[in-house]
Structures are given as structure tokens and as C-alpha cells.
Coordinates of C-alpha atoms in Angstrom, one line a residue:
Chain A
M1 CA -52.7 9.2 62.5
K2 CA -53.0 5.4 62.1
P3 CA -50.6 4.0 59.4
R4 CA -53.6 2.9 57.3
R5 CA -55.0 6.4 57.3
I6 CA -51.7 7.9 56.2
I7 CA -51.7 5.6 53.2
E8 CA -55.3 6.1 52.3
V9 CA -55.6 9.9 52.9
G10 CA -52.2 11.4 53.5
L11 CA -50.4 10.0 50.5
P12 CA -53.0 11.0 47.8
R13 CA -53.1 14.5 49.3
L14 CA -49.3 14.8 49.2
L15 CA -49.3 13.6 45.6
A16 CA -52.0 16.2 44.8
W17 CA -49.8 19.0 46.2
C18 CA -46.8 17.7 44.2
L19 CA -49.0 17.8 41.0
L20 CA -50.1 21.3 41.8
G21 CA -46.5 22.2 42.1
F22 CA -45.8 20.6 38.8
L23 CA -48.5 22.9 37.3
F24 CA -47.4 26.1 38.8
V25 CA -43.6 26.1 39.5
P26 CA -42.2 25.5 36.0
I27 CA -43.9 28.7 34.8
L28 CA -41.9 30.7 37.4
V29 CA -38.7 29.8 35.6
V30 CA -39.2 32.7 33.2
I31 CA -38.6 35.2 36.0
P32 CA -34.9 34.5 36.8
V33 CA -34.2 34.1 33.1
A34 CA -35.7 37.5 32.3
L35 CA -33.3 39.0 34.9
T36 CA -30.2 37.5 33.4
D37 CA -27.2 39.8 32.8
R38 CA -26.2 37.9 29.6
D39 CA -27.5 38.5 26.2
Y40 CA -28.5 34.9 25.6
L41 CA -31.1 32.7 27.4
S42 CA -29.6 31.7 30.7
L43 CA -29.9 32.2 34.5
P44 CA -28.3 35.3 36.0
Q45 CA -24.6 34.7 36.4
D46 CA -22.8 37.8 37.8
G47 CA -25.8 39.7 39.0
M48 CA -29.2 40.7 37.8
S49 CA -30.2 43.1 35.1
M50 CA -33.3 44.9 33.9
Q51 CA -31.9 45.4 30.4
H52 CA -34.3 42.9 28.8
F53 CA -37.3 44.6 30.2
A54 CA -36.0 47.8 28.8
A55 CA -35.7 46.1 25.4
L56 CA -39.4 45.4 25.5
A57 CA -40.1 49.2 25.6
D58 CA -37.7 49.9 22.7
W59 CA -40.0 50.5 19.7
S60 CA -37.4 49.3 17.1
K61 CA -37.1 45.9 18.8
G62 CA -40.6 45.1 17.7
W63 CA -42.1 43.9 20.9
L64 CA -44.1 47.1 21.6
P65 CA -45.5 47.4 18.0
S66 CA -46.6 43.7 18.3
M67 CA -48.3 44.3 21.7
L68 CA -50.2 47.3 20.2
T69 CA -51.2 45.2 17.1
S70 CA -52.5 42.4 19.3
A71 CA -54.3 44.8 21.6
G72 CA -56.0 46.5 18.6
I73 CA -57.0 43.3 17.0
A74 CA -58.3 41.9 20.3
L75 CA -60.4 45.0 20.9
A76 CA -61.9 44.9 17.5
C77 CA -62.5 41.2 17.8
A78 CA -64.1 41.5 21.2
A79 CA -66.4 44.3 20.0
I80 CA -67.6 42.4 16.9
A81 CA -67.9 39.0 18.6
T82 CA -69.8 40.5 21.5
V83 CA -72.4 42.3 19.3
L84 CA -72.8 39.2 17.1
G85 CA -72.9 36.9 20.2
V86 CA -75.4 38.9 22.1
A87 CA -77.7 39.2 19.1
F88 CA -77.5 35.4 18.4
A89 CA -77.8 34.2 22.0
V90 CA -80.8 36.5 22.7
G91 CA -82.5 35.7 19.4
A92 CA -82.0 32.0 19.9
W93 CA -83.2 32.1 23.5
A94 CA -86.4 34.0 22.5
A95 CA -87.2 32.2 19.3
G96 CA -86.2 28.6 19.9
G97 CA -86.7 25.9 17.2
W98 CA -84.4 23.9 14.9
W99 CA -82.6 26.8 13.1
P100 CA -81.1 28.4 16.2
S101 CA -80.1 24.9 17.6
L102 CA -78.4 24.0 14.4
M103 CA -76.6 27.3 14.1
R104 CA -75.6 27.0 17.8
I105 CA -73.9 23.7 17.1
L106 CA -72.1 25.3 14.1
L107 CA -71.1 28.3 16.1
L108 CA -69.7 26.2 19.0
S109 CA -67.8 23.7 16.8
P110 CA -64.6 25.7 16.7
M111 CA -64.2 24.7 20.3
I112 CA -63.8 21.0 19.4
V113 CA -62.7 20.9 15.7
P114 CA -58.8 21.1 15.7
P115 CA -57.8 24.7 14.7
I116 CA -55.2 23.3 12.2
I117 CA -58.1 22.2 9.9
Y118 CA -59.6 25.6 10.1
A119 CA -56.2 27.1 9.3
V120 CA -55.9 25.0 6.1
G121 CA -59.4 26.2 5.0
M122 CA -58.7 29.9 5.8
V123 CA -55.4 30.0 4.0
K124 CA -57.2 29.0 0.8
L125 CA -60.1 31.3 1.3
W126 CA -58.1 34.4 2.3
A127 CA -55.7 33.8 -0.6
R128 CA -58.6 33.9 -3.0
L129 CA -60.0 37.1 -1.4
S130 CA -56.5 38.7 -1.0
L131 CA -57.0 39.0 2.8
L132 CA -53.8 37.1 3.8
D133 CA -51.6 39.1 6.1
S134 CA -54.3 41.8 6.6
Y135 CA -55.8 43.2 9.7
T136 CA -59.3 42.5 8.4
G137 CA -58.4 38.9 7.7
V138 CA -57.0 38.3 11.2
I139 CA -59.9 40.1 13.0
L140 CA -62.5 38.1 11.1
V141 CA -60.8 34.8 11.9
H142 CA -60.5 35.8 15.6
V143 CA -64.2 36.7 15.7
V144 CA -65.1 33.2 14.4
L145 CA -62.9 31.6 17.1
A146 CA -64.2 33.9 19.9
L147 CA -67.9 33.5 19.1
P148 CA -68.3 30.1 20.9
L149 CA -67.0 31.8 24.1
T150 CA -69.4 34.8 23.9
V151 CA -72.4 32.7 22.9
L152 CA -71.7 30.3 25.9
A153 CA -71.1 33.2 28.4
I154 CA -74.2 35.1 27.3
G155 CA -76.2 31.8 27.1
A156 CA -75.3 31.1 30.8
S157 CA -76.7 34.5 31.8
L158 CA -79.9 34.0 29.8
S159 CA -80.6 30.6 31.3
N160 CA -81.0 32.4 34.7
L161 CA -83.4 34.9 33.2
D162 CA -87.2 34.4 33.8
Q163 CA -89.1 34.0 30.6
R164 CA -92.1 35.6 32.3
L165 CA -90.4 38.9 32.3
V166 CA -90.5 38.9 28.5
Q167 CA -94.2 37.7 28.5
A168 CA -95.1 40.6 31.0
A169 CA -93.4 43.2 28.8
R170 CA -95.0 41.9 25.6
S171 CA -98.5 41.7 27.2
L172 CA -98.0 45.3 28.3
G173 CA -97.5 46.2 24.6
A174 CA -93.8 46.6 24.3
R175 CA -92.5 46.3 20.8
P176 CA -89.9 43.5 20.0
M177 CA -86.9 45.8 20.0
T178 CA -88.0 47.4 23.3
V179 CA -88.2 43.9 24.8
F180 CA -84.7 43.0 23.6
G181 CA -83.1 46.4 24.5
K182 CA -84.9 47.3 27.7
V183 CA -85.9 44.1 29.3
I184 CA -83.5 41.3 28.2
L185 CA -80.3 43.2 27.7
P186 CA -80.1 45.0 31.1
N187 CA -80.5 41.6 32.8
I188 CA -77.6 39.9 31.1
V189 CA -74.9 42.5 31.5
P190 CA -72.6 40.2 33.5
G191 CA -72.8 37.6 30.8
V192 CA -72.1 40.1 28.1
A193 CA -69.1 41.5 30.0
A194 CA -67.7 38.0 30.6
G195 CA -68.2 37.2 26.9
A196 CA -66.4 40.3 25.8
L197 CA -63.5 39.6 28.2
L198 CA -63.2 36.0 27.0
A199 CA -63.3 37.2 23.3
F200 CA -60.5 39.7 24.0
V201 CA -58.3 37.1 25.8
S202 CA -58.9 34.4 23.1
S203 CA -57.9 36.8 20.4
W204 CA -54.9 38.1 22.3
D205 CA -53.6 34.5 22.8
E206 CA -54.6 33.1 19.4
I207 CA -51.6 31.5 17.5
T208 CA -52.5 28.4 15.5
V209 CA -54.6 30.0 12.8
T210 CA -52.9 33.4 12.9
L211 CA -49.6 31.6 12.2
F212 CA -50.8 30.6 8.7
I213 CA -52.7 33.7 7.7
T214 CA -50.2 36.4 8.6
G215 CA -46.7 37.2 7.3
R216 CA -44.6 40.3 7.5
A217 CA -47.3 43.0 7.7
V218 CA -49.4 41.8 10.7
V219 CA -47.2 40.5 13.5
T220 CA -49.3 39.8 16.6
L221 CA -47.6 39.3 19.9
P222 CA -48.1 35.5 19.9
R223 CA -46.6 35.4 16.4
R224 CA -43.5 37.3 17.5
I225 CA -43.2 35.0 20.6
W226 CA -43.5 32.0 18.4
T227 CA -40.6 33.1 16.1
S228 CA -38.5 34.1 19.1
I229 CA -39.0 30.7 20.8
Q230 CA -37.8 28.9 17.6
D231 CA -34.7 31.1 17.6
A232 CA -34.3 30.4 21.4
V233 CA -31.7 33.1 22.0
D234 CA -33.2 36.5 23.0
P235 CA -33.8 36.9 26.8
A236 CA -36.4 39.6 25.9
L237 CA -38.6 36.5 25.3
A238 CA -38.3 35.6 29.0
A239 CA -39.1 39.3 29.9
I240 CA -42.3 39.3 27.8
A241 CA -43.3 35.9 29.3
T242 CA -42.7 37.5 32.8
V243 CA -44.9 40.4 31.9
L244 CA -47.7 38.1 30.7
L245 CA -47.4 36.0 33.9
V246 CA -47.6 39.1 36.1
I247 CA -50.7 40.4 34.2
T248 CA -52.4 36.9 34.5
V249 CA -51.7 36.7 38.3
L250 CA -52.9 40.3 38.9
A251 CA -56.1 39.7 36.9
L252 CA -56.8 36.5 38.9
V253 CA -56.1 38.3 42.2
A254 CA -58.4 41.2 41.2
R255 CA -61.1 38.7 40.3
A256 CA -60.8 36.9 43.6
L257 CA -61.0 40.3 45.5
V258 CA -64.1 41.3 43.6
E259 CA -65.8 38.0 44.2
Q260 CA -64.9 38.2 47.9
R261 CA -66.4 41.7 48.2
Q262 CA -69.6 40.6 46.4
R263 CA -69.9 37.6 48.8
Q264 CA -69.5 40.0 51.8
R265 CA -72.1 42.3 50.5
K266 CA -74.6 39.4 50.3
F267 CA -74.5 38.7 54.0
Chain B
M1 CA -97.0 37.7 18.2
R2 CA -95.4 36.6 15.0
N3 CA -93.6 39.9 14.9
F4 CA -91.7 39.1 18.1
K5 CA -90.5 35.7 16.9
T6 CA -89.5 37.1 13.5
T7 CA -87.4 39.8 15.2
A8 CA -85.8 37.1 17.4
L9 CA -84.9 35.0 14.4
L10 CA -83.5 38.0 12.5
L11 CA -81.2 38.6 15.5
T12 CA -79.6 35.2 14.9
V13 CA -78.9 35.9 11.2
P14 CA -75.6 37.9 11.4
A15 CA -73.7 35.4 13.6
S16 CA -75.1 32.5 11.5
L17 CA -73.9 34.1 8.3
V18 CA -70.5 34.5 9.8
A19 CA -70.5 30.9 10.9
I20 CA -71.6 29.6 7.5
G21 CA -69.5 31.8 5.3
L22 CA -66.3 32.0 7.4
Y23 CA -66.3 28.7 9.2
A24 CA -68.4 26.0 7.5
A25 CA -67.6 27.0 3.9
P26 CA -63.8 27.0 4.3
I27 CA -63.9 23.7 6.1
L28 CA -66.1 22.2 3.4
Q29 CA -63.7 23.5 0.9
V30 CA -60.9 21.5 2.6
L31 CA -63.1 18.4 2.3
A32 CA -63.8 19.2 -1.4
L33 CA -60.2 19.8 -2.2
S34 CA -59.1 16.5 -0.8
L35 CA -61.3 14.8 -3.4
T36 CA -60.4 17.1 -6.4
E37 CA -56.7 18.1 -5.9
P38 CA -55.2 17.5 -8.4
K39 CA -58.0 15.5 -10.1
F40 CA -61.3 14.1 -8.9
G41 CA -61.3 10.8 -7.1
L42 CA -60.1 9.0 -4.0
A43 CA -56.5 8.9 -5.2
N44 CA -55.3 11.2 -2.4
Y45 CA -56.6 8.8 0.3
Q46 CA -55.0 5.8 -1.4
S47 CA -51.7 7.5 -1.4
L48 CA -52.3 8.6 2.2
F49 CA -52.6 5.1 3.4
A50 CA -49.7 3.9 1.3
N51 CA -47.4 6.7 2.6
A52 CA -44.9 5.4 5.2
A53 CA -44.1 8.9 6.5
V54 CA -47.8 9.6 7.2
G55 CA -48.0 6.2 8.9
R56 CA -45.2 7.2 11.3
V57 CA -46.8 10.6 12.0
V58 CA -50.1 8.9 12.8
M59 CA -48.4 6.4 15.1
T60 CA -46.5 9.2 16.9
T61 CA -49.7 11.2 17.3
L62 CA -51.6 8.2 18.7
K63 CA -48.8 7.3 21.1
V64 CA -48.5 10.9 22.4
S65 CA -52.2 11.4 22.6
V66 CA -52.9 8.2 24.5
M67 CA -50.0 8.8 26.9
T68 CA -51.1 12.4 27.5
T69 CA -54.7 11.4 28.0
V70 CA -54.0 8.6 30.5
L71 CA -51.4 10.7 32.5
T72 CA -53.6 13.9 32.4
V73 CA -56.8 12.3 33.5
L74 CA -55.1 10.3 36.3
A75 CA -53.2 13.2 37.7
S76 CA -56.1 15.6 37.3
Y77 CA -58.4 13.3 39.2
I78 CA -56.0 13.1 42.1
V79 CA -55.8 16.9 42.2
A80 CA -59.5 17.5 41.8
F81 CA -60.4 14.9 44.4
A82 CA -58.0 16.5 46.9
I83 CA -59.3 20.0 46.1
I84 CA -62.9 19.2 46.9
H85 CA -61.8 17.8 50.3
M86 CA -59.9 20.9 51.3
S87 CA -61.0 23.7 53.6
A88 CA -62.2 26.9 51.8
G89 CA -58.9 28.7 52.2
W90 CA -56.7 25.9 50.9
R91 CA -59.1 25.3 48.1
R92 CA -58.8 28.9 47.0
I93 CA -55.0 28.6 46.9
S94 CA -55.1 25.3 45.0
L95 CA -57.6 26.7 42.4
F96 CA -55.3 29.7 42.0
L97 CA -52.4 27.3 41.2
V98 CA -54.6 25.7 38.6
L99 CA -56.0 28.9 37.1
V100 CA -52.7 30.6 36.5
P101 CA -51.5 27.9 34.1
F102 CA -55.0 27.7 32.7
W103 CA -55.1 31.4 31.7
I104 CA -51.5 31.9 30.7
S105 CA -50.5 31.8 27.0
V106 CA -49.7 28.3 25.7
L107 CA -46.5 29.8 24.3
V108 CA -45.3 31.0 27.6
R109 CA -45.8 27.5 29.0
A110 CA -43.9 25.8 26.1
F111 CA -41.1 28.3 26.5
S112 CA -40.8 27.6 30.2
W113 CA -40.5 23.9 29.5
I114 CA -37.8 24.5 26.9
T115 CA -35.9 26.6 29.3
I116 CA -36.1 23.9 32.0
L117 CA -35.5 20.8 29.8
R118 CA -33.0 21.8 27.1
R119 CA -29.5 20.5 27.1
R120 CA -28.1 23.6 28.8
G121 CA -31.3 24.3 30.6
V122 CA -32.1 24.8 34.2
L123 CA -32.6 21.1 35.1
N124 CA -29.5 19.8 33.3
S125 CA -27.3 22.5 34.7
T126 CA -28.5 21.9 38.2
L127 CA -28.1 18.1 37.9
M128 CA -24.5 18.6 36.5
D129 CA -23.5 21.2 39.0
T130 CA -24.5 18.9 41.9
G131 CA -22.7 16.0 40.2
V132 CA -25.8 13.7 39.8
I133 CA -25.0 13.3 36.1
S134 CA -21.9 14.0 34.0
T135 CA -23.5 14.5 30.6
P136 CA -26.7 16.4 29.9
L137 CA -29.9 14.4 29.4
D138 CA -32.0 14.7 26.3
L139 CA -35.2 15.8 27.9
V140 CA -36.8 17.9 25.1
Y141 CA -37.2 17.8 21.3
N142 CA -38.3 14.2 21.8
L143 CA -41.4 12.1 22.9
F144 CA -40.6 12.8 26.5
G145 CA -40.5 16.6 26.2
V146 CA -43.7 16.7 24.0
T147 CA -45.6 14.5 26.5
I148 CA -44.6 16.6 29.5
G149 CA -45.6 19.8 27.8
M150 CA -48.9 18.3 26.6
V151 CA -49.8 17.0 30.1
H152 CA -48.9 20.3 31.6
Y153 CA -51.2 22.1 29.0
M154 CA -54.2 19.7 29.4
M155 CA -54.2 19.3 33.2
P156 CA -55.8 22.6 34.1
F157 CA -58.7 21.9 31.7
A158 CA -59.2 18.4 33.1
I159 CA -58.9 19.5 36.7
L160 CA -61.6 22.2 36.3
L161 CA -63.9 19.7 34.5
L162 CA -63.4 17.0 37.1
Y163 CA -63.6 19.5 40.0
A164 CA -67.0 20.7 38.6
N165 CA -68.2 17.2 38.3
L166 CA -67.0 16.0 41.7
S167 CA -68.5 19.1 43.5
D168 CA -71.9 18.1 42.1
I169 CA -71.9 14.7 43.7
D170 CA -74.2 14.5 46.7
R171 CA -72.0 14.1 49.7
R172 CA -74.8 12.6 51.8
I173 CA -74.2 9.4 49.9
M174 CA -70.7 9.1 51.4
Q175 CA -72.1 9.9 54.9
A176 CA -74.6 7.1 54.4
A177 CA -71.8 4.7 53.3
R178 CA -69.6 5.7 56.3
S179 CA -72.5 5.3 58.8
L180 CA -73.0 1.9 57.4
G181 CA -69.4 1.0 58.3
A182 CA -67.6 1.4 54.9
R183 CA -63.9 2.2 55.1
P184 CA -62.5 5.2 53.2
A185 CA -61.0 2.9 50.5
T186 CA -64.3 1.2 50.0
I187 CA -66.1 4.5 49.9
F188 CA -63.7 5.7 47.2
W189 CA -63.9 2.6 45.0
R190 CA -67.5 1.8 45.4
V191 CA -69.1 5.3 45.7
W192 CA -66.8 8.1 44.5
L193 CA -65.4 6.4 41.4
P194 CA -68.7 5.1 39.9
L195 CA -70.4 8.4 40.5
S196 CA -67.6 10.4 38.9
L197 CA -67.4 8.2 35.8
P198 CA -69.3 10.7 33.6
G199 CA -66.8 13.4 34.5
I200 CA -63.8 11.1 33.9
A201 CA -65.3 10.2 30.5
L202 CA -65.8 13.8 29.6
A203 CA -62.3 14.8 30.6
T204 CA -60.8 11.8 28.7
L205 CA -62.8 12.8 25.6
F206 CA -61.7 16.4 25.7
V207 CA -58.1 15.7 26.4
F208 CA -57.8 13.0 23.7
V209 CA -59.5 15.1 21.0
F210 CA -57.5 18.2 21.8
S211 CA -54.3 16.1 21.8
L212 CA -55.0 14.6 18.4
G213 CA -55.1 18.0 16.6
F214 CA -52.7 20.0 18.8
L215 CA -50.1 22.1 17.0
V216 CA -48.3 24.5 19.3
T217 CA -46.8 22.4 22.1
P218 CA -45.8 19.4 19.9
A219 CA -44.3 21.8 17.3
L220 CA -42.3 23.8 19.8
L221 CA -41.2 20.9 22.2
G222 CA -40.8 18.4 19.4
A223 CA -39.0 20.8 17.0
G224 CA -39.7 18.6 14.0
K225 CA -38.2 15.5 15.5
T226 CA -41.4 14.2 17.2
L227 CA -43.8 15.0 14.4
M228 CA -47.5 14.9 15.1
I229 CA -50.4 15.3 12.6
A230 CA -51.1 19.0 13.0
E231 CA -47.4 19.9 12.5
Y232 CA -47.2 17.6 9.6
I233 CA -50.2 19.3 8.0
S234 CA -48.6 22.7 8.7
V235 CA -45.4 21.7 6.9
Q236 CA -47.4 20.5 3.9
I237 CA -49.1 23.9 3.4
S238 CA -46.3 26.3 4.5
S239 CA -43.1 24.7 3.0
T240 CA -43.9 22.0 0.5
S241 CA -47.3 23.2 -0.8
R242 CA -48.7 19.7 -0.9
W243 CA -52.3 20.6 -0.8
D244 CA -53.4 17.1 -1.7
L245 CA -51.8 15.7 1.5
A246 CA -52.7 18.6 3.7
T247 CA -56.4 18.5 2.8
S248 CA -56.8 14.7 2.8
L249 CA -55.0 14.4 6.2
S250 CA -57.2 17.3 7.6
T251 CA -60.3 15.5 6.4
M252 CA -59.2 12.3 8.1
L253 CA -58.5 14.1 11.3
L254 CA -61.9 15.9 11.2
L255 CA -63.6 12.5 10.5
V256 CA -61.9 10.8 13.5
V257 CA -62.7 13.7 15.8
G258 CA -66.3 13.7 14.5
I259 CA -66.7 10.0 15.1
I260 CA -65.3 10.2 18.6
V261 CA -67.5 13.1 19.6
F262 CA -70.6 11.6 18.0
A263 CA -70.0 8.2 19.7
A264 CA -69.5 9.9 23.0
M265 CA -72.6 12.0 22.7
R266 CA -74.7 8.9 22.3
S267 CA -74.1 8.1 25.9
P268 CA -76.8 9.8 28.0
A269 CA -74.5 10.3 31.0
L270 CA -71.9 12.1 28.9
R271 CA -74.5 14.2 27.1
A272 CA -75.9 15.3 30.4
A273 CA -72.5 16.2 31.7
F274 CA -71.8 18.1 28.5
V275 CA -75.1 20.0 28.2
A276 CA -75.5 21.0 31.8
R277 CA -72.1 22.0 32.8
P278 CA -72.5 23.3 36.3
Q279 CA -71.4 26.8 37.1
Q280 CA -69.1 27.6 39.9

């Protein structure tokens, strides 16, 4: 390589790999800390230990109940948000006009409006309706925050759908609900599945608003992690972080494998 | 005919009711409370502007948000630009390195940074054991720690946005420039950069707006010492019950975010980038 080319091409590329390292490597630090043999946050000193992973499975330590709480809330949230999201996206796509466009902006706004503002509003509203620290209260808030994701995912699927399919079905005399259920819905299954998955993940991870509308009764996993980070002592925190990291990596690898298989099938 | 459209409109009703009743209404109530708590008028806003503590919080928020935005967009552009020039295999690996932090919980990331940066953390112990420093450095619970954590949080978003934008640019333009004798640097400054300005603007907008109202990372990595608006609001409602301050500050934040987004959407290039986000 000529010196000029090294500066113009090689240096930026090296910098890019350093930055990719900056993104990825720091997360890995939770793995050695989870394996520490001490009972405070530290690197392993006289050998490794699985005791902190065992603590996660201990019901009385609270991690397991929180995982189940979060999973339950996320499932309920995904189910409700998907049904509402499909109905809205399909209806808006078929009807058009100012009302659906206006509602779409409102439904998508939680993506850009800072969640802290929403939290302030919900604390007031749930206090009045006595829904603070209740499962119903948390699930409803998570649904509102998940709806933008389901609406966008299903909307993306719909934009690839040919309007003429609907016209054909209607001209053959299909009733409206038949068109929605038997013509449109089967064609947007991938978008619906993606929307449901996104809704589940967003609820599973939600912390900002949950922090203000829950107390002692409903302790989701992010909430327990939040408290634990502020104490900054228990290595079980590193163990749960490791578990979440492994789940994320496995999910991404699984997705890559599925995509690769689909690509091979095409050729 | 009519029947079909009516049914379609009916389908939009449930989600709309949820959005109006459980999103618009509580936020409108925040705006209303800022004008009526404790009594009707603009008194809350007058005291907001006179409040020195609020002034400091606003300055910290602006400082951190601007630094985060500049560093994030610059670093993300370098990464996204490198990724689109890689072979398919390397690109898959790079995107994996971006997607893992993208999907993993923000709490896990903040925790990793605390583990690395605190006084007896991984970085300080390593530096002291190797004799580079003799006393631990203050790397977290200050402006430095908050900014590192924020940049780390925002980069995957920005990289994916810029990557989508850069992949959309017609590569034949660069071939044309090269065949006309332009050097790589010229092609970058005169072709790539101007064509990717909408993407850069969009990434800047998103990162800046997210930074302004961000609670989790500043709260955990700042630990009350580097106080930003979202955490300040949270203290007002959870410990001191100052609803007047919390609601008027929330309203100001909403107003600022609204103005930024509205102004940005007036630019046709940005609106196009926002509406037609290309799919991978």
C-alpha cells in the first residue's frame, strides 16, 4: 500500500474496528464478575464459582419471581398490543384519510416524547384510579409504549401488500370481515410476528415509566436490576446480566441462521 | 362499498381510544397541572426561570447532550462508512457487534460501565496493578462517566440509521467520480458526505432528542452528582413531591422536543428520510 492510501483508507478502517470494540467489549466484563468467588462485586480472585448463578435460581432471593413477573407482563402486553396494533394498522391501511393519519402520529409519539414526561402523567392518572403498583397498571402502560413498534412492524408488512388483492376479494362479494381475516391477515403474518416479538422485548426491558408506577407489589426484572445497581454489591447482578447477554447473543445467532436458510432456499 | 370503509375505520377505534385515554390525556394533564398547581397562572414558569438549581441542571443537560450527539454521530459515521465497504462476511460480524449492544438491556450496559469505571473497578485496578497510576482515577459518577455511557447507548441506533442511509446511496456515482479521476479523499468530501447529509441530520436529531430526556444512564452513571433534567424531574415527584416543578419542567422539555422535531420535519430531505426508512 502507498502511504497516502494507508492514511486515507487504512486509518479510518482501523478506527472503525476500535469503535466496534468499544461497543462490544465492555459488555463482556459482566461475565468474569459473575464468576467471582467473593460475595461482593469483583473479579475472581482465588478461582471461579458458580454460586451467583445458583442464587438466581433461589426463589427467596427474588430474581426468579421477578423474571416470572416480567415474562407474564411482557406476554400479556405483547398479546394486547399485537391485537390492537393489527386492527389499527389494517384499518388505517384500508380506510385512509385524516383520522387514521392523526391517530398514527399520536400512536407513534411515545417513540420520540421523553418517557419521563409520560411517567409524570401516569403517576397522577394511576394514583387517581388506584392502579399504582398493580399488574393491570403496568401492563396497560407497557401496551401504550409497545404500540408504536407493532404499528410500524405491521405497517411495513402492509406496504408490501397489493391493494388489488382487496379489490378482487371485494368484487367477488367477500364481506368486510372476510377481507380482513382471510385476505389481508394471512399476508401480513411476518409483520404481525415481528410486532409481537418487539412488543414482548420492549415490555421485558421497560424501566423508566415502570420505576414510577410500581412499588413493592409488582417488581419486574428491570426494576430489581435497577435497585441492585444502586446498591452495587451483589454479584448476582452480574450473573443476571450474563444470562441476559447470553439470551441476546443466542437470539441474534438464531435469527442469522434463519435468514441464511431463507436466502439459500431462494436460490 | 361504504360498509367496507366503516369496518376499516371501526378497526382503528380501540387503539385510538387507548392512545387518547392512556397517552394524550395524562400528558395533557401534565401541561394543565403546570398552569394550575398550586393556583392558576404562569407563576411556576417564572419561578422555574429564577431557580438557580434548575439553571444548573439545564446547563448540565445541554452540555452532556451536545457532547454525546457530536461524539456519537462522528463515531457512528466512521463505523457505518466502514461497514458498507466491507465484504459480506465481515459486514455480518460488524453488524453482530452493533446489534448485541443494540438489543441488550440499557441497565446491563450501565452496569458494565460502572463495573469498569468505578474507583475499584476493572480499569482502575488494571492501571494500578501495572503501575501506570498510583491513585485511582474518578471515571464515573461525573460528566465523563455519563457521557461515555450515553455515547455507548446511542451509537448502535445511530450506526443502524446511518448504515441504512449510506447503503441507499447509488454507488455508480462514486464509480463515475473515480473514472473522472477523483482521488478517494475528494470522492469522500465531495460525493459521499453531501449525499449522506440527510442521514447525518436524522441521526443528530434522534440522538440529541433522546439525550435531552434520558433518565436511566445519566441517573445510574451520574448517581445524583451529574444531574440531568429527567433525573431532576424524577426527584421532584418521588422524593420532594414538588409537582409544580415536575410538571412545568416536563412541559418545557416537551415543548423543546416538539420544536426541534417540528423544525426538522420542515426540511424535505429529513422528512423523506424519516418517512421512507429503507428496510434491510
